[in-house]
CSV table of C-alpha atoms in Angstrom, one decimal:
chain,number,residue,atom,x,y,z
A,24,MET,CA,110.9,-50.1,-17.5
A,25,SER,CA,113.0,-49.5,-20.3
A,26,GLU,CA,110.2,-50.6,-22.9
A,27,VAL,CA,108.1,-48.2,-22.0
A,28,LEU,CA,110.3,-45.6,-22.0
A,29,THR,CA,111.7,-46.1,-25.5
A,30,PHE,CA,107.9,-46.5,-26.3
A,31,LYS,CA,107.2,-43.0,-24.9
A,32,LEU,CA,110.6,-41.8,-26.7
A,33,ILE,CA,109.3,-42.8,-30.1
A,34,LEU,CA,105.8,-41.2,-29.1
A,35,VAL,CA,107.3,-37.9,-28.2
A,36,PHE,CA,109.4,-38.0,-31.5
A,37,SER,CA,106.4,-39.0,-33.8
A,38,ILE,CA,104.1,-36.8,-32.0
A,39,PHE,CA,106.3,-33.7,-32.4
A,40,GLY,CA,107.1,-34.5,-35.9
A,41,VAL,CA,103.1,-34.9,-36.7
A,42,THR,CA,103.0,-31.4,-35.3
A,43,LEU,CA,105.2,-29.7,-37.1
A,44,LEU,CA,104.0,-31.6,-40.0
A,45,ILE,CA,100.5,-30.7,-39.8
A,46,ALA,CA,100.9,-26.7,-38.9
A,47,MET,CA,103.3,-26.9,-42.0
A,48,TYR,CA,100.6,-27.9,-44.2
A,49,SER,CA,97.9,-25.8,-42.3
A,50,THR,CA,99.3,-23.2,-44.1
A,51,TYR,CA,99.1,-24.5,-47.1
A,52,LEU,CA,95.5,-25.6,-46.6
A,53,GLU,CA,94.9,-22.1,-45.0
A,54,ARG,CA,95.8,-20.7,-48.5
A,55,LYS,CA,93.9,-23.4,-50.4
A,56,VAL,CA,90.9,-23.2,-48.5
A,57,ALA,CA,91.3,-18.9,-48.7
A,58,ALA,CA,91.7,-19.6,-52.8
A,59,PHE,CA,88.6,-21.8,-53.1
A,60,ILE,CA,86.3,-19.4,-51.1
A,61,GLN,CA,87.4,-16.4,-53.2
A,62,ASP,CA,87.5,-18.4,-56.3
A,63,ARG,CA,91.0,-18.4,-56.7
A,64,VAL,CA,93.6,-21.2,-57.5
A,65,GLY,CA,95.8,-20.6,-54.7
A,66,PRO,CA,99.2,-21.8,-54.5
A,67,ASP,CA,100.3,-24.3,-57.7
A,68,ARG,CA,103.9,-23.6,-58.5
A,69,ALA,CA,105.6,-25.6,-56.0
A,70,GLY,CA,105.2,-29.2,-56.6
A,71,PRO,CA,102.1,-31.2,-58.0
A,72,PHE,CA,99.1,-28.9,-56.6
A,73,GLY,CA,101.6,-26.8,-55.0
A,74,LEU,CA,102.1,-29.4,-52.6
A,75,LEU,CA,105.8,-28.3,-51.8
A,76,GLN,CA,104.8,-25.2,-50.9
A,77,PRO,CA,105.3,-25.2,-47.1
A,78,LEU,CA,108.8,-26.8,-48.2
A,79,ALA,CA,109.6,-23.5,-50.0
A,80,ASP,CA,107.9,-21.3,-47.4
A,81,GLY,CA,110.4,-23.0,-44.7
A,82,VAL,CA,113.4,-22.9,-46.5
A,83,LYS,CA,113.1,-19.5,-47.6
A,84,MET,CA,112.1,-18.2,-43.6
A,85,PHE,CA,115.7,-20.2,-43.0
A,86,MET,CA,117.4,-18.2,-45.9
A,87,LYS,CA,116.3,-14.9,-44.7
A,88,GLU,CA,118.3,-12.2,-43.0
A,89,GLU,CA,117.5,-11.6,-39.7
A,90,ILE,CA,117.1,-8.1,-38.4
A,91,ILE,CA,117.1,-7.3,-35.0
A,92,PRO,CA,116.0,-3.8,-34.6
A,93,ASN,CA,118.9,-0.8,-32.6
A,94,VAL,CA,116.5,0.3,-30.2
A,95,SER,CA,115.1,-3.2,-29.3
A,96,ASN,CA,116.0,-5.0,-26.2
A,97,LYS,CA,117.9,-7.8,-27.6
A,98,PHE,CA,118.0,-10.7,-25.4
A,99,LEU,CA,114.1,-10.4,-25.2
A,100,PHE,CA,113.1,-10.3,-28.9
A,101,ILE,CA,115.0,-13.7,-29.3
A,102,VAL,CA,113.5,-15.0,-25.9
A,103,GLY,CA,109.8,-14.0,-27.3
A,104,PRO,CA,108.9,-16.0,-30.0
A,105,CYS,CA,111.0,-19.0,-29.1
A,106,VAL,CA,108.6,-18.7,-26.0
A,107,ALA,CA,105.9,-18.7,-28.1
A,108,MET,CA,106.9,-21.7,-30.1
A,109,LEU,CA,107.7,-23.8,-27.0
A,110,THR,CA,104.6,-23.4,-25.3
A,111,ALA,CA,102.8,-23.9,-28.0
A,112,ILE,CA,104.4,-27.5,-28.5
A,113,MET,CA,104.0,-28.4,-25.1
A,114,ALA,CA,100.5,-27.8,-24.9
A,115,GLY,CA,99.6,-31.2,-27.0
A,116,VAL,CA,101.4,-33.1,-24.2
A,117,VAL,CA,98.6,-34.2,-22.4
A,118,ILE,CA,96.2,-35.2,-25.5
A,119,PRO,CA,95.2,-38.8,-26.1
A,120,TRP,CA,95.9,-39.2,-29.4
A,121,GLY,CA,94.3,-42.8,-29.5
A,122,GLY,CA,93.6,-45.9,-26.9
A,123,THR,CA,95.8,-49.0,-26.2
A,124,LEU,CA,98.4,-50.7,-28.5
A,125,THR,CA,99.1,-54.1,-27.3
A,126,ILE,CA,102.7,-55.2,-28.5
A,127,ASN,CA,104.3,-58.4,-27.0
A,128,GLY,CA,101.6,-58.6,-24.3
A,129,THR,CA,102.2,-55.0,-23.2
A,130,GLN,CA,99.7,-52.3,-22.8
A,131,TYR,CA,101.2,-49.0,-24.2
A,132,ASN,CA,98.9,-45.8,-24.1
A,133,LEU,CA,99.1,-43.8,-27.5
A,134,GLN,CA,99.4,-40.7,-24.9
A,135,ILE,CA,102.8,-38.8,-23.7
A,136,ALA,CA,101.8,-38.2,-20.2
A,137,ASP,CA,98.6,-39.3,-18.7
A,138,LEU,CA,98.4,-36.8,-15.8
A,139,ASN,CA,95.3,-36.5,-13.7
A,140,ILE,CA,95.1,-32.7,-13.9
A,141,GLY,CA,95.6,-32.8,-18.0
A,142,ILE,CA,92.7,-29.9,-18.4
A,143,LEU,CA,94.9,-27.8,-15.7
A,144,TYR,CA,97.7,-28.7,-17.3
A,145,ILE,CA,96.9,-27.4,-20.5
A,146,PHE,CA,95.1,-24.0,-19.3
A,147,GLY,CA,98.3,-23.5,-17.4
A,148,VAL,CA,100.8,-23.8,-20.5
A,149,VAL,CA,98.6,-22.0,-22.8
A,150,SER,CA,98.6,-18.8,-20.2
A,151,ILE,CA,102.4,-19.1,-20.4
A,152,GLY,CA,101.9,-18.6,-23.9
A,153,VAL,CA,100.6,-15.0,-23.7
A,154,TYR,CA,104.4,-14.0,-22.4
A,155,GLY,CA,105.4,-15.3,-25.6
A,156,ILE,CA,103.5,-12.0,-27.4
A,157,MET,CA,103.9,-9.7,-24.4
A,158,ILE,CA,107.9,-10.3,-24.3
A,159,GLY,CA,108.4,-9.9,-28.2
A,160,GLY,CA,105.8,-7.1,-28.9
A,161,TRP,CA,107.3,-5.2,-25.8
A,162,ALA,CA,111.1,-6.1,-26.9
A,163,SER,CA,110.5,-4.7,-30.2
A,164,ASN,CA,110.0,-0.9,-29.1
A,165,ASN,CA,108.0,-0.5,-32.0
A,166,LYS,CA,104.4,1.4,-31.6
A,167,PHE,CA,102.3,-1.2,-33.4
A,168,SER,CA,104.1,-4.1,-31.9
A,169,LEU,CA,103.8,-2.7,-28.5
A,170,LEU,CA,99.8,-2.2,-29.1
A,171,GLY,CA,99.4,-5.7,-30.3
A,172,ALA,CA,100.9,-7.1,-27.4
A,173,ILE,CA,98.8,-5.2,-25.0
A,174,ARG,CA,95.8,-6.3,-26.9
A,175,ALA,CA,96.8,-9.4,-27.5
A,176,SER,CA,97.3,-10.2,-23.7
A,177,ALA,CA,94.5,-8.4,-23.1
A,178,GLN,CA,92.0,-10.4,-25.6
A,179,MET,CA,93.9,-13.5,-24.2
A,180,ILE,CA,93.2,-13.5,-20.7
A,181,SER,CA,89.7,-12.0,-20.9
A,182,TYR,CA,88.8,-14.7,-23.0
A,183,GLU,CA,90.7,-17.5,-20.7
A,184,LEU,CA,88.1,-16.6,-18.1
A,185,ALA,CA,85.4,-17.4,-20.3
A,186,MET,CA,87.2,-20.5,-21.4
A,187,GLY,CA,87.5,-21.8,-17.8
A,188,LEU,CA,84.0,-21.3,-17.0
A,189,SER,CA,82.8,-23.1,-19.8
A,190,ILE,CA,84.7,-26.4,-19.1
A,191,ILE,CA,83.5,-26.3,-15.6
A,192,ALA,CA,80.1,-27.5,-16.2
A,193,LEU,CA,81.9,-30.5,-18.3
A,194,ILE,CA,84.1,-31.6,-15.8
A,195,MET,CA,81.0,-31.6,-13.5
A,196,ILE,CA,79.2,-34.6,-15.9
A,197,THR,CA,82.7,-35.9,-16.2
A,198,GLY,CA,83.9,-35.9,-12.9
A,199,THR,CA,87.7,-35.8,-14.1
A,200,LEU,CA,90.5,-33.2,-15.1
A,201,SER,CA,92.4,-36.4,-16.8
A,202,LEU,CA,91.4,-35.8,-20.3
A,203,GLN,CA,92.4,-39.5,-21.5
A,204,GLU,CA,89.4,-40.4,-19.2
A,205,ILE,CA,87.0,-37.9,-20.6
A,206,ALA,CA,87.9,-39.3,-23.9
A,207,ALA,CA,87.0,-43.2,-22.6
A,208,GLN,CA,83.8,-41.9,-21.4
A,209,GLN,CA,82.7,-41.1,-24.3
A,210,GLY,CA,83.2,-44.3,-26.0
A,211,GLY,CA,81.5,-47.6,-26.6
A,212,GLY,CA,78.6,-48.9,-28.5
A,213,VAL,CA,75.4,-50.0,-28.7
A,214,GLY,CA,74.0,-51.9,-25.7
A,215,SER,CA,75.2,-51.7,-22.2
A,216,ASP,CA,78.1,-49.5,-22.7
A,217,TRP,CA,76.2,-46.9,-24.8
A,218,ASN,CA,77.7,-43.5,-24.2
A,219,MET,CA,77.4,-40.4,-26.0
A,220,TRP,CA,79.9,-37.7,-27.0
A,221,ASN,CA,79.8,-35.0,-24.5
A,222,ILE,CA,78.4,-32.4,-27.1
A,223,VAL,CA,74.9,-33.8,-26.8
A,224,TYR,CA,75.1,-32.7,-23.0
A,225,GLN,CA,77.2,-29.6,-23.2
A,226,PRO,CA,76.4,-27.4,-26.5
A,227,ILE,CA,76.3,-24.3,-25.2
A,228,GLY,CA,79.6,-25.3,-23.2
A,229,PHE,CA,81.2,-26.2,-26.6
A,230,MET,CA,79.9,-23.2,-28.0
A,231,ILE,CA,81.6,-20.6,-25.7
A,232,PHE,CA,84.9,-22.8,-25.9
A,233,ILE,CA,85.1,-23.0,-29.6
A,234,ILE,CA,84.8,-18.8,-29.3
A,235,CYS,CA,87.4,-18.8,-26.9
A,236,ALA,CA,89.8,-21.2,-28.8
A,237,PHE,CA,89.2,-18.7,-31.7
A,238,ALA,CA,90.4,-15.8,-29.3
A,239,GLU,CA,93.1,-17.5,-27.7
A,240,CYS,CA,94.5,-18.9,-30.9
A,241,ASN,CA,94.1,-14.7,-32.4
A,242,ARG,CA,92.3,-16.1,-35.3
A,243,MET,CA,89.6,-14.4,-37.3
A,244,PRO,CA,87.1,-13.0,-36.1
A,245,PHE,CA,89.5,-12.1,-33.0
A,246,ASP,CA,92.7,-11.3,-34.9
A,247,LEU,CA,93.0,-7.7,-33.3
A,248,PRO,CA,96.6,-8.5,-32.2
A,249,GLU,CA,97.6,-8.5,-35.9
A,250,THR,CA,95.5,-6.2,-37.8
A,251,GLU,CA,97.0,-5.9,-40.8
A,252,THR,CA,94.8,-2.4,-41.7
A,253,GLU,CA,95.5,-0.9,-38.7
A,254,LEU,CA,98.6,-2.4,-36.6
A,255,VAL,CA,101.0,-3.3,-39.8
A,256,GLY,CA,101.5,-6.7,-38.2
A,257,GLY,CA,100.9,-6.2,-34.7
A,258,TYR,CA,103.3,-8.1,-32.6
A,259,HIS,CA,105.3,-9.5,-35.0
A,260,THR,CA,106.1,-6.4,-37.2
A,261,GLU,CA,109.8,-6.1,-36.2
A,262,TYR,CA,110.0,-9.8,-36.5
A,263,SER,CA,111.8,-11.5,-39.9
A,264,SER,CA,113.6,-14.9,-40.7
A,265,MET,CA,112.7,-17.8,-38.6
A,266,LYS,CA,111.7,-15.8,-35.7
A,267,LEU,CA,108.9,-14.3,-37.6
A,268,GLY,CA,108.3,-18.3,-38.7
A,269,PHE,CA,108.2,-19.1,-35.1
A,270,TYR,CA,105.3,-16.6,-34.7
A,271,LEU,CA,103.2,-18.2,-37.2
A,272,PHE,CA,104.1,-21.6,-36.6
A,273,ALA,CA,103.1,-21.5,-33.4
A,274,GLU,CA,99.8,-20.1,-34.5
A,275,TYR,CA,99.1,-22.9,-36.6
A,276,ILE,CA,100.1,-25.3,-33.9
A,277,ASN,CA,97.7,-23.8,-31.2
A,278,MET,CA,95.2,-24.2,-34.0
A,279,PHE,CA,96.0,-27.5,-34.1
A,280,THR,CA,95.9,-28.4,-30.5
A,281,SER,CA,92.8,-26.5,-29.6
A,282,SER,CA,91.2,-28.7,-32.4
A,283,ALA,CA,92.4,-31.5,-30.6
A,284,VAL,CA,91.3,-30.6,-27.4
A,285,MET,CA,88.1,-29.7,-28.7
A,286,ALA,CA,87.2,-33.3,-30.3
A,287,THR,CA,88.8,-34.8,-27.0
A,288,LEU,CA,86.6,-32.8,-24.7
A,289,TYR,CA,83.4,-32.7,-26.9
A,290,PHE,CA,83.7,-35.2,-29.8
A,291,GLY,CA,84.7,-38.5,-28.2
A,292,GLY,CA,88.3,-38.2,-28.8
A,293,TYR,CA,89.6,-41.0,-30.4
A,294,ASN,CA,86.3,-43.2,-30.2
A,295,ILE,CA,84.4,-44.3,-33.3
A,296,PRO,CA,80.9,-45.4,-32.2
A,297,PHE,CA,79.7,-48.8,-32.5
A,298,ILE,CA,83.3,-49.3,-33.0
A,299,ASN,CA,83.5,-52.4,-30.6
A,300,ASP,CA,80.7,-54.2,-31.9
A,301,LEU,CA,82.7,-55.1,-35.1
A,302,GLY,CA,85.1,-57.4,-33.6
A,303,LEU,CA,88.0,-56.0,-34.8
A,304,ASP,CA,91.5,-57.0,-33.4
A,305,PRO,CA,92.0,-54.3,-30.8
A,306,ASN,CA,95.2,-52.8,-32.7
A,307,VAL,CA,93.7,-52.4,-35.8
A,308,ALA,CA,90.6,-50.5,-33.8
A,309,THR,CA,93.1,-48.6,-31.8
A,310,ILE,CA,94.4,-47.4,-35.2
A,311,LEU,CA,91.6,-46.5,-36.8
A,312,GLY,CA,90.7,-44.3,-33.7
A,313,THR,CA,93.5,-42.7,-34.0
A,314,VAL,CA,92.8,-41.8,-38.1
A,315,PHE,CA,89.3,-40.9,-36.7
A,316,PHE,CA,90.8,-38.6,-34.1
A,317,PHE,CA,93.0,-36.5,-36.9
A,318,MET,CA,89.9,-36.4,-39.1
A,319,LYS,CA,88.0,-34.5,-36.5
A,320,ILE,CA,90.9,-32.7,-35.7
A,321,GLY,CA,91.4,-32.0,-39.6
A,322,PHE,CA,87.3,-30.5,-39.6
A,323,PHE,CA,88.1,-28.5,-36.6
A,324,ILE,CA,91.5,-26.9,-38.5
A,325,PHE,CA,88.9,-26.4,-41.9
A,326,PHE,CA,86.4,-24.8,-39.8
A,327,PHE,CA,89.1,-22.4,-38.2
A,328,MET,CA,89.8,-21.4,-41.8
A,329,TRP,CA,86.5,-21.5,-43.2
A,330,ILE,CA,85.3,-18.8,-40.2
A,331,ARG,CA,88.5,-17.0,-41.0
A,332,TRP,CA,87.9,-16.4,-45.0
A,333,THR,CA,84.3,-15.7,-43.9
A,334,LEU,CA,83.7,-13.5,-41.0
A,335,PRO,CA,84.9,-9.6,-40.7
A,336,ARG,CA,86.7,-8.6,-37.7
A,337,PHE,CA,85.5,-7.4,-34.6
A,338,ARG,CA,85.7,-3.9,-33.5
A,339,TYR,CA,87.8,-4.3,-29.7
A,340,ASP,CA,85.3,-2.7,-27.6
A,341,GLN,CA,83.1,-5.6,-29.5
A,342,LEU,CA,85.5,-8.0,-28.5
A,343,MET,CA,85.5,-7.1,-25.1
A,344,ASN,CA,81.9,-6.7,-24.6
A,345,LEU,CA,81.6,-10.1,-25.9
A,346,GLY,CA,83.7,-11.9,-23.9
A,347,TRP,CA,83.3,-10.2,-20.4
A,348,LYS,CA,79.3,-9.1,-20.7
A,349,ILE,CA,78.0,-12.1,-22.4
A,350,LEU,CA,80.4,-15.1,-22.5
A,351,ILE,CA,81.0,-15.4,-19.0
A,352,PRO,CA,77.6,-14.4,-18.0
A,353,LEU,CA,76.6,-17.3,-20.2
A,354,ALA,CA,79.0,-19.8,-19.0
A,355,ILE,CA,78.1,-19.4,-15.2
A,356,ALA,CA,74.6,-20.2,-16.2
A,357,ASN,CA,75.7,-23.0,-18.3
A,358,VAL,CA,77.3,-24.1,-14.8
A,359,ALA,CA,74.3,-23.3,-12.4
A,360,VAL,CA,72.0,-25.1,-15.3
A,361,THR,CA,73.8,-28.0,-15.4
A,362,GLY,CA,74.2,-28.5,-11.7
A,363,LEU,CA,70.4,-28.1,-11.5
A,364,VAL,CA,69.4,-30.8,-14.2
A,365,MET,CA,72.1,-33.1,-12.3
A,366,ILE,CA,70.7,-32.9,-9.1
A,367,LEU,CA,67.1,-32.9,-10.4
A,368,MET,CA,68.1,-36.3,-12.6
A,369,ASP,CA,69.3,-38.3,-9.6
B,24,MET,CA,90.5,-40.8,-10.2
B,25,THR,CA,94.1,-42.2,-10.5
B,26,ASN,CA,97.1,-41.7,-8.6
B,27,THR,CA,99.7,-39.8,-10.7
B,28,GLY,CA,103.5,-40.2,-9.6
B,29,LEU,CA,106.3,-37.8,-10.8
B,30,VAL,CA,107.3,-40.5,-13.3
B,31,ASP,CA,104.2,-39.7,-15.3
B,32,TYR,CA,105.6,-36.4,-15.8
B,33,LEU,CA,109.2,-37.5,-17.2
B,34,PRO,CA,107.8,-37.5,-21.1
B,35,ILE,CA,106.9,-34.1,-20.5
B,36,LEU,CA,110.7,-33.4,-19.7
B,37,LEU,CA,111.5,-35.5,-22.9
B,38,MET,CA,109.2,-33.5,-25.0
B,39,PHE,CA,110.6,-30.0,-23.7
B,40,LEU,CA,114.0,-31.0,-24.2
B,41,LEU,CA,113.5,-32.0,-27.6
B,42,ALA,CA,111.1,-28.9,-28.3
B,43,ALA,CA,114.2,-26.5,-26.7
B,44,GLY,CA,116.1,-28.3,-28.8
B,45,PHE,CA,114.4,-27.9,-31.7
B,46,VAL,CA,113.5,-24.1,-30.9
B,47,GLY,CA,117.7,-23.4,-30.3
B,48,VAL,CA,119.0,-25.0,-33.0
B,49,THR,CA,116.6,-23.6,-35.3
B,50,MET,CA,117.3,-20.2,-33.9
B,51,VAL,CA,121.4,-21.0,-34.0
B,52,VAL,CA,121.3,-22.3,-37.7
B,53,THR,CA,118.8,-19.1,-39.3
B,54,HIS,CA,121.5,-16.8,-38.0
B,55,TRP,CA,124.5,-18.4,-39.7
B,56,LEU,CA,122.4,-19.1,-43.0
B,57,GLY,CA,121.0,-15.6,-43.7
B,58,PRO,CA,122.8,-13.1,-45.4
B,59,LYS,CA,124.0,-10.2,-43.2
B,60,ARG,CA,123.8,-6.8,-44.8
B,61,LYS,CA,122.8,-4.1,-42.3
B,62,THR,CA,122.6,-0.8,-42.7
B,63,LYS,CA,121.5,2.0,-40.7
B,64,VAL,CA,118.3,2.3,-41.7
B,65,LYS,CA,117.4,-1.2,-41.9
B,66,LEU,CA,117.7,-1.6,-38.1
B,67,GLN,CA,115.4,1.5,-37.3
B,68,SER,CA,112.1,0.4,-36.4
B,69,PHE,CA,109.7,0.0,-38.6
B,70,GLU,CA,106.9,3.5,-38.9
B,71,CYS,CA,105.4,2.8,-41.7
B,72,GLY,CA,108.3,4.2,-44.2
B,73,ILE,CA,108.3,8.1,-42.0
B,74,GLU,CA,111.4,8.3,-39.4
B,75,SER,CA,110.8,6.8,-35.7
B,76,LYS,CA,109.8,9.5,-33.5
B,77,GLY,CA,110.5,9.1,-29.5
B,78,ASN,CA,110.4,5.8,-28.1
B,79,ALA,CA,107.7,3.2,-28.0
B,80,ARG,CA,107.5,2.4,-24.4
B,81,GLN,CA,105.0,5.0,-23.0
B,82,ALA,CA,102.2,4.9,-21.5
B,83,PHE,CA,99.1,2.8,-22.6
B,84,PRO,CA,95.7,3.2,-21.3
B,85,ILE,CA,94.9,2.0,-17.8
B,86,LYS,CA,92.0,-0.1,-19.2
B,87,TYR,CA,94.2,-2.8,-20.3
B,88,PHE,CA,95.3,-2.8,-16.7
B,89,LEU,CA,92.1,-2.9,-15.2
B,90,VAL,CA,91.5,-5.9,-17.2
B,91,ALA,CA,94.6,-7.9,-16.1
B,92,ILE,CA,93.7,-7.0,-12.4
B,93,LEU,CA,90.2,-8.1,-12.8
B,94,PHE,CA,91.8,-11.1,-14.4
B,95,VAL,CA,93.6,-12.3,-11.4
B,96,LEU,CA,90.6,-12.0,-9.3
B,97,PHE,CA,88.5,-13.5,-11.3
B,98,ASP,CA,91.0,-16.7,-12.4
B,99,VAL,CA,91.5,-16.8,-9.0
B,100,GLU,CA,87.7,-17.9,-8.4
B,101,VAL,CA,87.2,-19.9,-11.6
B,102,ILE,CA,90.2,-22.1,-10.6
B,103,PHE,CA,88.3,-22.6,-6.9
B,104,MET,CA,85.5,-24.3,-8.5
B,105,TYR,CA,87.8,-26.8,-10.3
B,106,PRO,CA,87.9,-28.9,-7.2
B,107,TRP,CA,84.3,-28.2,-6.6
B,108,ALA,CA,83.3,-29.8,-10.3
B,109,VAL,CA,85.6,-32.7,-10.0
B,110,ASN,CA,83.8,-33.8,-7.0
B,111,PHE,CA,80.0,-32.3,-7.6
B,112,LYS,CA,78.5,-35.5,-7.7
B,113,GLU,CA,79.5,-36.8,-4.4
B,114,PHE,CA,78.9,-33.5,-2.7
B,115,GLY,CA,75.5,-33.4,-3.8
B,116,ILE,CA,72.2,-30.9,-3.3
B,117,PRO,CA,74.3,-29.1,-0.4
B,118,GLY,CA,77.5,-28.9,-2.5
B,119,PHE,CA,75.4,-27.2,-5.4
B,120,ILE,CA,73.7,-24.8,-2.9
B,121,GLU,CA,77.2,-23.7,-1.5
B,122,MET,CA,78.5,-23.3,-5.0
B,123,ILE,CA,75.3,-21.3,-6.0
B,124,VAL,CA,76.2,-18.7,-2.9
B,125,PHE,CA,79.2,-18.7,-4.4
B,126,ILE,CA,78.7,-17.8,-7.6
B,127,GLY,CA,76.1,-15.4,-6.1
B,128,LEU,CA,79.1,-13.3,-4.3
B,129,LEU,CA,81.1,-13.6,-7.5
B,130,LEU,CA,78.2,-11.7,-9.7
B,131,VAL,CA,77.7,-9.4,-7.0
B,132,GLY,CA,81.4,-8.2,-8.0
B,133,PHE,CA,80.9,-8.9,-11.8
B,134,PHE,CA,78.0,-6.6,-11.2
B,135,TYR,CA,79.8,-3.9,-9.3
B,136,ILE,CA,82.8,-3.8,-12.2
B,137,ILE,CA,80.5,-3.4,-14.7
B,138,LYS,CA,78.1,-0.9,-12.6
B,139,LYS,CA,81.7,0.9,-12.2
B,140,LYS,CA,82.2,0.9,-16.0
B,141,ALA,CA,85.5,-0.8,-15.6
B,142,LEU,CA,85.0,-2.7,-19.0
B,143,GLU,CA,83.7,0.4,-20.8
B,144,TRP,CA,86.1,0.8,-23.8
B,145,GLU,CA,84.3,3.7,-25.3
B,146,ASP,CA,85.5,7.0,-23.8
């Protein structure tokens, strides 16, 4: 028992560290991708190729003066970014980062918590994330912040509906809410244990899910809560120092987590096709699988950025129409068609 | 489906403590590190450079509130569908027909709110 606990502790610390590291370097990658798309150089002064830029930014955030406006609600003003950051970190707990490692004859799962309600857990935690933005925007007592916060919460809850509906069709196929089992079901290679990735069965569900993920992360083309041109900075207009840093950081962590969820649900998680046929040592295969999983996550993070620097922003009524009048009926139709096909296949 | 005991939730608690500790320490440290040169103007709320007028906590359009209410209604229905979806294969055809009826009723309500223009954003 104590060995398991030690392993879990190591895992918790390393996942925490990796999450922060990836979020840090996502900011760097975002600027480099933006520069590449706009035919610029991007950050190149701090360290080789500007690789130390995230560190410099972090130190800057720490050293800045923190300003809490006189008219704001001081306590809630501090609570807002803390909630945003906490929920962003907590959402990644149920993601399976790899298969099983065997050390001294004991098997360890590369997952912090294997809940049988993993998907519901993620939805629950993500819903709390709305509070972080709403509390911060309201506590600022600034018109732009309030507008941004209200927009953000209306947008996030609207797209949560379509997101929840799009996953139902997937759950009908997998028959479980545990992310570990969903990932395991997509494993295997040629032969009797051949299994396809879920994207093959649920292309429309995936499309709806990824659109909703963009909206949930407040990313372009759905970044209406922070439209610079009309709302200055949206809900974080009044924020400075590390409190602003937390909001920005939370956005990148959310991006990382939703990329991981997409990779797990629809793209086979940590599974590499045909890996079982190579006859590798199980531990090596597990580690390779984890590396492959992070490559998938990296691709999705890049995709988030690619979209951001390619598409213009939606108008608010367009956003709401897309969420309610197109994605929700489409998701319901997807559930019905999936059910019908499954009944007919039996 | 595997059984999940309370012990499976222990690592989540660990993660929560770690994250909360990190957030708390960072907040305190940045409070100490940053310079403190506060002036009256700096502490005013930002309004594009002009003097801020009035309080921000005033009425906002009812549409946002309507969206929130509709979300509560529909999200409950969506959550109802999760246990059904997990057991879909065991339920077979009768379960599918029942869910089609349920979705039908849901769509009637959905059609109603669209006809009532609860989701219209242009005035």
